[in-house]
């Protein structure tokens, strides 16, 4: 007696009906079939009210033998032998021969009709309720017979010499989004036109083009092109006449044969596709087809820039790996060596972008990445304070000249604002220390304070100011670092010994320049940094001594 495999229909649930999670994946399977059939056009018609969808193409179509032995044969692969391309030379998308089962996952009934050149139209209907009954009865694949197709479906092919139509009847609840959403998501996810410009996708009578992504392009701020990638969407984004919003455009080169772009939006909210819960991400494409979404999940950085980045990475070499794609076609086998090489490459690219993004954002007067150690936390906060102040002071549409002035001052603000804070803190800490320890002022210091008071009073009278300016008029409030240091270290006789008193002599002209909001020279900055370090160390010692004594 001879034996043979007998596969239960229940396997279809595991391979197809329960495997595909998103409606756009189902549309993608239909579009991929049309691509592999050498179609020039795919027409998709969605009726949300009637809960129906048509997918029609002008591809090679199927004869009766093709329909039975290829389309309805689960596991049939077009890549038998050495064949990896269609008659037109397109790389085959289908590999495992189970993607067609995705068509069963979103509607109650699926009608299929096809016509090959020189052959009669073939057709059939798969009723999911009938299929459920067959699965319940544990019937084998050979025992399930397709039902007759709705007669209106084959008639759609009457104006085509060849082609295929798939009609989805009674689409499941919640799977159809708005037409605007579908146009955007198709434009984003199915980029076959990058390989063959004659391949077009139409949705409800309108050709799906990158124009559907204009809103996204206008919300894009920075763009990084990878290995000279060429694309109409990219060209539109970096075209100053069409989209003046892109502030910077960088080119990244890499030895691995990957192409594409990564872009950042103005705000994280720009990453959300309007009217949906879906967000943009950096996605992987192979031979024009989306193969994996959100590549950053494999190389998480926990950096704020992640919430601004989206893009498309094209790596066709993955198609020739042993079998890098999961059965659901929605992901990659993670330990595939070609894929691992790709992820290493992507990680190096992302590291460049992380650094670039922070620099470019700060250059535009916006908050960058606080986790980037390229500048100190003090300088970053000073820059942020400057930017917020500038927003309040400047007109909304400053001209280029004013922007140049602001940029120049911003660069200095990262030094001057922290320097002022250090002056303010160190001098007031010294005052508190002197006050707390009841250190008496010398007659000379008191005289100096009185002189400052008289000058201030004269200035107030000239300005006709009757209210007090300083919270306290005590003499110590009128003494600068040099005089304050004298009272702390009046017993210091060695002028060469490091002390606040000695540093204060050099400190005064530098401090005055900062207090007068002047932009200071690099040597002055260097000297001021040294003094601040010395003063900080001496203050710490004084304060620690004070704690021990009290």
mmCIF file with all atom_site columns, C-alpha atoms in Angstrom, residues 5-143:
data_model
loop_
_atom_site.group_PDB
_atom_site.id
_atom_site.type_symbol
_atom_site.label_atom_id
_atom_site.label_alt_id
_atom_site.label_comp_id
_atom_site.label_asym_id
_atom_site.label_entity_id
_atom_site.label_seq_id
_atom_site.pdbx_PDB_ins_code
_atom_site.Cartn_x
_atom_site.Cartn_y
_atom_site.Cartn_z
_atom_site.occupancy
_atom_site.B_iso_or_equiv
_atom_site.pdbx_formal_charge
_atom_site.auth_seq_id
_atom_site.auth_comp_id
_atom_site.auth_asym_id
_atom_site.auth_atom_id
_atom_site.pdbx_PDB_model_num
ATOM 1   C CA . UNK A 1 5   ? 0.147   13.498 2.739   1.00 0.00 ? 5   UNK A CA 1
ATOM 2   C CA . UNK A 1 6   ? -3.411  14.659 3.352   1.00 0.00 ? 6   UNK A CA 1
ATOM 3   C CA . UNK A 1 7   ? -3.488  18.271 4.563   1.00 0.00 ? 7   UNK A CA 1
ATOM 4   C CA . UNK A 1 8   ? -6.471  19.530 6.529   1.00 0.00 ? 8   UNK A CA 1
ATOM 5   C CA . UNK A 1 9   ? -8.069  22.824 5.500   1.00 0.00 ? 9   UNK A CA 1
ATOM 6   C CA . UNK A 1 10  ? -7.443  24.066 9.049   1.00 0.00 ? 10  UNK A CA 1
ATOM 7   C CA . UNK A 1 11  ? -3.855  24.705 7.990   1.00 0.00 ? 11  UNK A CA 1
ATOM 8   C CA . UNK A 1 12  ? -5.185  27.673 5.986   1.00 0.00 ? 12  UNK A CA 1
ATOM 9   C CA . UNK A 1 13  ? -6.000  29.447 9.228   1.00 0.00 ? 13  UNK A CA 1
ATOM 10  C CA . UNK A 1 14  ? -2.427  29.102 10.396  1.00 0.00 ? 14  UNK A CA 1
ATOM 11  C CA . UNK A 1 15  ? -0.895  30.027 7.053   1.00 0.00 ? 15  UNK A CA 1
ATOM 12  C CA . UNK A 1 16  ? -3.167  32.813 5.968   1.00 0.00 ? 16  UNK A CA 1
ATOM 13  C CA . UNK A 1 17  ? -6.455  33.818 7.475   1.00 0.00 ? 17  UNK A CA 1
ATOM 14  C CA . UNK A 1 18  ? -5.154  34.350 11.002  1.00 0.00 ? 18  UNK A CA 1
ATOM 15  C CA . UNK A 1 19  ? -1.636  35.365 10.036  1.00 0.00 ? 19  UNK A CA 1
ATOM 16  C CA . UNK A 1 20  ? -2.159  38.729 8.333   1.00 0.00 ? 20  UNK A CA 1
ATOM 17  C CA . UNK A 1 21  ? -2.832  41.532 10.762  1.00 0.00 ? 21  UNK A CA 1
ATOM 18  C CA . UNK A 1 22  ? -3.526  44.641 8.682   1.00 0.00 ? 22  UNK A CA 1
ATOM 19  C CA . UNK A 1 23  ? -5.761  45.585 5.810   1.00 0.00 ? 23  UNK A CA 1
ATOM 20  C CA . UNK A 1 24  ? -2.913  47.367 4.059   1.00 0.00 ? 24  UNK A CA 1
ATOM 21  C CA . UNK A 1 25  ? -0.948  44.094 4.104   1.00 0.00 ? 25  UNK A CA 1
ATOM 22  C CA . UNK A 1 26  ? -3.863  42.427 2.294   1.00 0.00 ? 26  UNK A CA 1
ATOM 23  C CA . UNK A 1 27  ? -3.903  45.190 -0.329  1.00 0.00 ? 27  UNK A CA 1
ATOM 24  C CA . UNK A 1 28  ? -0.156  44.747 -0.608  1.00 0.00 ? 28  UNK A CA 1
ATOM 25  C CA . UNK A 1 29  ? -0.522  41.042 -1.419  1.00 0.00 ? 29  UNK A CA 1
ATOM 26  C CA . UNK A 1 30  ? -2.995  41.861 -4.198  1.00 0.00 ? 30  UNK A CA 1
ATOM 27  C CA . UNK A 1 31  ? -0.687  44.582 -5.580  1.00 0.00 ? 31  UNK A CA 1
ATOM 28  C CA . UNK A 1 32  ? 2.300   42.201 -5.396  1.00 0.00 ? 32  UNK A CA 1
ATOM 29  C CA . UNK A 1 33  ? 0.410   39.552 -7.369  1.00 0.00 ? 33  UNK A CA 1
ATOM 30  C CA . UNK A 1 34  ? -0.306  42.154 -10.055 1.00 0.00 ? 34  UNK A CA 1
ATOM 31  C CA . UNK A 1 35  ? 3.369   43.132 -10.123 1.00 0.00 ? 35  UNK A CA 1
ATOM 32  C CA . UNK A 1 36  ? 4.445   39.515 -10.529 1.00 0.00 ? 36  UNK A CA 1
ATOM 33  C CA . UNK A 1 37  ? 1.879   39.155 -13.348 1.00 0.00 ? 37  UNK A CA 1
ATOM 34  C CA . UNK A 1 38  ? 3.655   41.959 -15.284 1.00 0.00 ? 38  UNK A CA 1
ATOM 35  C CA . UNK A 1 39  ? 0.666   44.293 -15.013 1.00 0.00 ? 39  UNK A CA 1
ATOM 36  C CA . UNK A 1 40  ? 1.090   47.921 -16.003 1.00 0.00 ? 40  UNK A CA 1
ATOM 37  C CA . UNK A 1 41  ? -1.891  49.064 -13.942 1.00 0.00 ? 41  UNK A CA 1
ATOM 38  C CA . UNK A 1 42  ? -3.678  48.077 -10.767 1.00 0.00 ? 42  UNK A CA 1
ATOM 39  C CA . UNK A 1 43  ? -7.089  49.614 -10.178 1.00 0.00 ? 43  UNK A CA 1
ATOM 40  C CA . UNK A 1 44  ? -8.401  49.496 -6.628  1.00 0.00 ? 44  UNK A CA 1
ATOM 41  C CA . UNK A 1 45  ? -11.973 50.545 -5.916  1.00 0.00 ? 45  UNK A CA 1
ATOM 42  C CA . UNK A 1 46  ? -13.169 50.776 -2.340  1.00 0.00 ? 46  UNK A CA 1
ATOM 43  C CA . UNK A 1 47  ? -16.790 51.407 -1.336  1.00 0.00 ? 47  UNK A CA 1
ATOM 44  C CA . UNK A 1 48  ? -16.875 51.923 2.412   1.00 0.00 ? 48  UNK A CA 1
ATOM 45  C CA . UNK A 1 49  ? -20.679 52.123 2.572   1.00 0.00 ? 49  UNK A CA 1
ATOM 46  C CA . UNK A 1 50  ? -21.205 48.913 0.593   1.00 0.00 ? 50  UNK A CA 1
ATOM 47  C CA . UNK A 1 51  ? -18.224 47.297 2.388   1.00 0.00 ? 51  UNK A CA 1
ATOM 48  C CA . UNK A 1 52  ? -16.703 46.097 -0.867  1.00 0.00 ? 52  UNK A CA 1
ATOM 49  C CA . UNK A 1 53  ? -13.383 46.369 -2.687  1.00 0.00 ? 53  UNK A CA 1
ATOM 50  C CA . UNK A 1 54  ? -12.247 45.523 -6.217  1.00 0.00 ? 54  UNK A CA 1
ATOM 51  C CA . UNK A 1 55  ? -8.639  44.968 -7.223  1.00 0.00 ? 55  UNK A CA 1
ATOM 52  C CA . UNK A 1 56  ? -8.256  44.781 -11.016 1.00 0.00 ? 56  UNK A CA 1
ATOM 53  C CA . UNK A 1 57  ? -5.044  44.508 -13.053 1.00 0.00 ? 57  UNK A CA 1
ATOM 54  C CA . UNK A 1 58  ? -4.045  44.222 -16.711 1.00 0.00 ? 58  UNK A CA 1
ATOM 55  C CA . UNK A 1 59  ? -1.386  41.597 -16.076 1.00 0.00 ? 59  UNK A CA 1
ATOM 56  C CA . UNK A 1 60  ? -0.857  38.250 -17.795 1.00 0.00 ? 60  UNK A CA 1
ATOM 57  C CA . UNK A 1 61  ? -3.902  36.671 -16.192 1.00 0.00 ? 61  UNK A CA 1
ATOM 58  C CA . UNK A 1 62  ? -4.406  32.953 -15.648 1.00 0.00 ? 62  UNK A CA 1
ATOM 59  C CA . UNK A 1 63  ? -5.518  30.043 -17.776 1.00 0.00 ? 63  UNK A CA 1
ATOM 60  C CA . UNK A 1 64  ? -7.574  27.254 -16.261 1.00 0.00 ? 64  UNK A CA 1
ATOM 61  C CA . UNK A 1 65  ? -4.377  25.302 -15.597 1.00 0.00 ? 65  UNK A CA 1
ATOM 62  C CA . UNK A 1 66  ? -2.678  28.328 -14.003 1.00 0.00 ? 66  UNK A CA 1
ATOM 63  C CA . UNK A 1 67  ? -5.701  28.988 -11.808 1.00 0.00 ? 67  UNK A CA 1
ATOM 64  C CA . UNK A 1 68  ? -5.870  25.420 -10.523 1.00 0.00 ? 68  UNK A CA 1
ATOM 65  C CA . UNK A 1 69  ? -2.217  24.421 -10.398 1.00 0.00 ? 69  UNK A CA 1
ATOM 66  C CA . UNK A 1 70  ? -0.596  27.718 -9.453  1.00 0.00 ? 70  UNK A CA 1
ATOM 67  C CA . UNK A 1 71  ? -2.998  30.184 -7.827  1.00 0.00 ? 71  UNK A CA 1
ATOM 68  C CA . UNK A 1 72  ? -5.006  27.575 -5.884  1.00 0.00 ? 72  UNK A CA 1
ATOM 69  C CA . UNK A 1 73  ? -1.952  25.482 -5.062  1.00 0.00 ? 73  UNK A CA 1
ATOM 70  C CA . UNK A 1 74  ? -0.911  26.509 -1.581  1.00 0.00 ? 74  UNK A CA 1
ATOM 71  C CA . UNK A 1 75  ? 2.878   26.743 -1.455  1.00 0.00 ? 75  UNK A CA 1
ATOM 72  C CA . UNK A 1 76  ? 3.383   27.105 -5.191  1.00 0.00 ? 76  UNK A CA 1
ATOM 73  C CA . UNK A 1 77  ? 6.358   29.381 -5.801  1.00 0.00 ? 77  UNK A CA 1
ATOM 74  C CA . UNK A 1 78  ? 7.008   31.308 -8.991  1.00 0.00 ? 78  UNK A CA 1
ATOM 75  C CA . UNK A 1 79  ? 10.715  30.964 -8.249  1.00 0.00 ? 79  UNK A CA 1
ATOM 76  C CA . UNK A 1 80  ? 11.013  27.318 -9.266  1.00 0.00 ? 80  UNK A CA 1
ATOM 77  C CA . UNK A 1 81  ? 14.446  26.479 -10.596 1.00 0.00 ? 81  UNK A CA 1
ATOM 78  C CA . UNK A 1 82  ? 16.569  29.527 -11.433 1.00 0.00 ? 82  UNK A CA 1
ATOM 79  C CA . UNK A 1 83  ? 13.628  31.786 -12.267 1.00 0.00 ? 83  UNK A CA 1
ATOM 80  C CA . UNK A 1 84  ? 13.719  34.944 -10.140 1.00 0.00 ? 84  UNK A CA 1
ATOM 81  C CA . UNK A 1 85  ? 12.251  37.460 -12.595 1.00 0.00 ? 85  UNK A CA 1
ATOM 82  C CA . UNK A 1 86  ? 9.097   37.951 -14.630 1.00 0.00 ? 86  UNK A CA 1
ATOM 83  C CA . UNK A 1 87  ? 9.017   37.993 -18.448 1.00 0.00 ? 87  UNK A CA 1
ATOM 84  C CA . UNK A 1 88  ? 9.455   41.795 -18.259 1.00 0.00 ? 88  UNK A CA 1
ATOM 85  C CA . UNK A 1 89  ? 12.492  41.368 -16.062 1.00 0.00 ? 89  UNK A CA 1
ATOM 86  C CA . UNK A 1 90  ? 10.860  42.423 -12.818 1.00 0.00 ? 90  UNK A CA 1
ATOM 87  C CA . UNK A 1 91  ? 12.124  40.705 -9.656  1.00 0.00 ? 91  UNK A CA 1
ATOM 88  C CA . UNK A 1 92  ? 9.474   38.311 -8.353  1.00 0.00 ? 92  UNK A CA 1
ATOM 89  C CA . UNK A 1 93  ? 7.892   39.404 -5.076  1.00 0.00 ? 93  UNK A CA 1
ATOM 90  C CA . UNK A 1 94  ? 6.195   36.090 -4.254  1.00 0.00 ? 94  UNK A CA 1
ATOM 91  C CA . UNK A 1 95  ? 8.382   33.426 -2.695  1.00 0.00 ? 95  UNK A CA 1
ATOM 92  C CA . UNK A 1 96  ? 6.563   30.926 -0.459  1.00 0.00 ? 96  UNK A CA 1
ATOM 93  C CA . UNK A 1 97  ? 3.294   30.730 -2.367  1.00 0.00 ? 97  UNK A CA 1
ATOM 94  C CA . UNK A 1 98  ? 1.108   31.429 0.672   1.00 0.00 ? 98  UNK A CA 1
ATOM 95  C CA . UNK A 1 99  ? 0.682   35.194 0.373   1.00 0.00 ? 99  UNK A CA 1
ATOM 96  C CA . UNK A 1 100 ? -2.552  34.641 -1.588  1.00 0.00 ? 100 UNK A CA 1
ATOM 97  C CA . UNK A 1 101 ? -4.119  33.389 1.646   1.00 0.00 ? 101 UNK A CA 1
ATOM 98  C CA . UNK A 1 102 ? -4.002  36.966 2.936   1.00 0.00 ? 102 UNK A CA 1
ATOM 99  C CA . UNK A 1 103 ? -6.908  37.631 0.587   1.00 0.00 ? 103 UNK A CA 1
ATOM 100 C CA . UNK A 1 104 ? -9.085  35.412 2.787   1.00 0.00 ? 104 UNK A CA 1
ATOM 101 C CA . UNK A 1 105 ? -8.443  37.418 5.952   1.00 0.00 ? 105 UNK A CA 1
ATOM 102 C CA . UNK A 1 106 ? -10.509 40.571 5.451   1.00 0.00 ? 106 UNK A CA 1
ATOM 103 C CA . UNK A 1 107 ? -13.852 39.706 3.828   1.00 0.00 ? 107 UNK A CA 1
ATOM 104 C CA . UNK A 1 108 ? -16.689 37.194 4.075   1.00 0.00 ? 108 UNK A CA 1
ATOM 105 C CA . UNK A 1 109 ? -16.514 36.290 0.381   1.00 0.00 ? 109 UNK A CA 1
ATOM 106 C CA . UNK A 1 110 ? -13.745 36.611 -2.201  1.00 0.00 ? 110 UNK A CA 1
ATOM 107 C CA . UNK A 1 111 ? -14.566 36.395 -5.913  1.00 0.00 ? 111 UNK A CA 1
ATOM 108 C CA . UNK A 1 112 ? -11.723 35.828 -8.372  1.00 0.00 ? 112 UNK A CA 1
ATOM 109 C CA . UNK A 1 113 ? -11.840 36.023 -12.171 1.00 0.00 ? 113 UNK A CA 1
ATOM 110 C CA . UNK A 1 114 ? -8.891  35.943 -14.564 1.00 0.00 ? 114 UNK A CA 1
ATOM 111 C CA . UNK A 1 115 ? -8.254  35.901 -18.302 1.00 0.00 ? 115 UNK A CA 1
ATOM 112 C CA . UNK A 1 116 ? -4.986  34.991 -20.018 1.00 0.00 ? 116 UNK A CA 1
ATOM 113 C CA . UNK A 1 117 ? -4.286  35.920 -23.615 1.00 0.00 ? 117 UNK A CA 1
ATOM 114 C CA . UNK A 1 118 ? -5.864  33.277 -25.891 1.00 0.00 ? 118 UNK A CA 1
ATOM 115 C CA . UNK A 1 119 ? -7.774  31.562 -23.074 1.00 0.00 ? 119 UNK A CA 1
ATOM 116 C CA . UNK A 1 120 ? -11.303 31.732 -21.695 1.00 0.00 ? 120 UNK A CA 1
ATOM 117 C CA . UNK A 1 121 ? -12.015 33.519 -18.435 1.00 0.00 ? 121 UNK A CA 1
ATOM 118 C CA . UNK A 1 122 ? -11.757 31.367 -15.320 1.00 0.00 ? 122 UNK A CA 1
ATOM 119 C CA . UNK A 1 123 ? -13.425 32.250 -12.044 1.00 0.00 ? 123 UNK A CA 1
ATOM 120 C CA . UNK A 1 124 ? -14.478 31.059 -8.614  1.00 0.00 ? 124 UNK A CA 1
ATOM 121 C CA . UNK A 1 125 ? -15.649 32.195 -5.205  1.00 0.00 ? 125 UNK A CA 1
ATOM 122 C CA . UNK A 1 126 ? -14.274 31.433 -1.767  1.00 0.00 ? 126 UNK A CA 1
ATOM 123 C CA . UNK A 1 127 ? -16.965 31.792 0.889   1.00 0.00 ? 127 UNK A CA 1
ATOM 124 C CA . UNK A 1 128 ? -15.297 32.052 4.274   1.00 0.00 ? 128 UNK A CA 1
ATOM 125 C CA . UNK A 1 129 ? -18.391 30.764 6.059   1.00 0.00 ? 129 UNK A CA 1
ATOM 126 C CA . UNK A 1 130 ? -18.372 27.681 3.803   1.00 0.00 ? 130 UNK A CA 1
ATOM 127 C CA . UNK A 1 131 ? -14.649 27.330 4.364   1.00 0.00 ? 131 UNK A CA 1
ATOM 128 C CA . UNK A 1 132 ? -15.267 27.468 8.108   1.00 0.00 ? 132 UNK A CA 1
ATOM 129 C CA . UNK A 1 133 ? -17.726 24.609 7.809   1.00 0.00 ? 133 UNK A CA 1
ATOM 130 C CA . UNK A 1 134 ? -15.230 22.568 5.800   1.00 0.00 ? 134 UNK A CA 1
ATOM 131 C CA . UNK A 1 135 ? -12.556 23.232 8.436   1.00 0.00 ? 135 UNK A CA 1
ATOM 132 C CA . UNK A 1 136 ? -14.995 22.270 11.188  1.00 0.00 ? 136 UNK A CA 1
ATOM 133 C CA . UNK A 1 137 ? -15.688 18.995 9.372   1.00 0.00 ? 137 UNK A CA 1
ATOM 134 C CA . UNK A 1 138 ? -11.918 18.476 9.102   1.00 0.00 ? 138 UNK A CA 1
ATOM 135 C CA . UNK A 1 139 ? -12.031 18.142 5.347   1.00 0.00 ? 139 UNK A CA 1
ATOM 136 C CA . UNK A 1 140 ? -8.843  17.918 3.324   1.00 0.00 ? 140 UNK A CA 1
ATOM 137 C CA . UNK A 1 141 ? -7.780  20.510 0.777   1.00 0.00 ? 141 UNK A CA 1
ATOM 138 C CA . UNK A 1 142 ? -8.845  18.268 -2.103  1.00 0.00 ? 142 UNK A CA 1
ATOM 139 C CA . UNK A 1 143 ? -12.390 18.061 -0.765  1.00 0.00 ? 143 UNK A CA 1
#
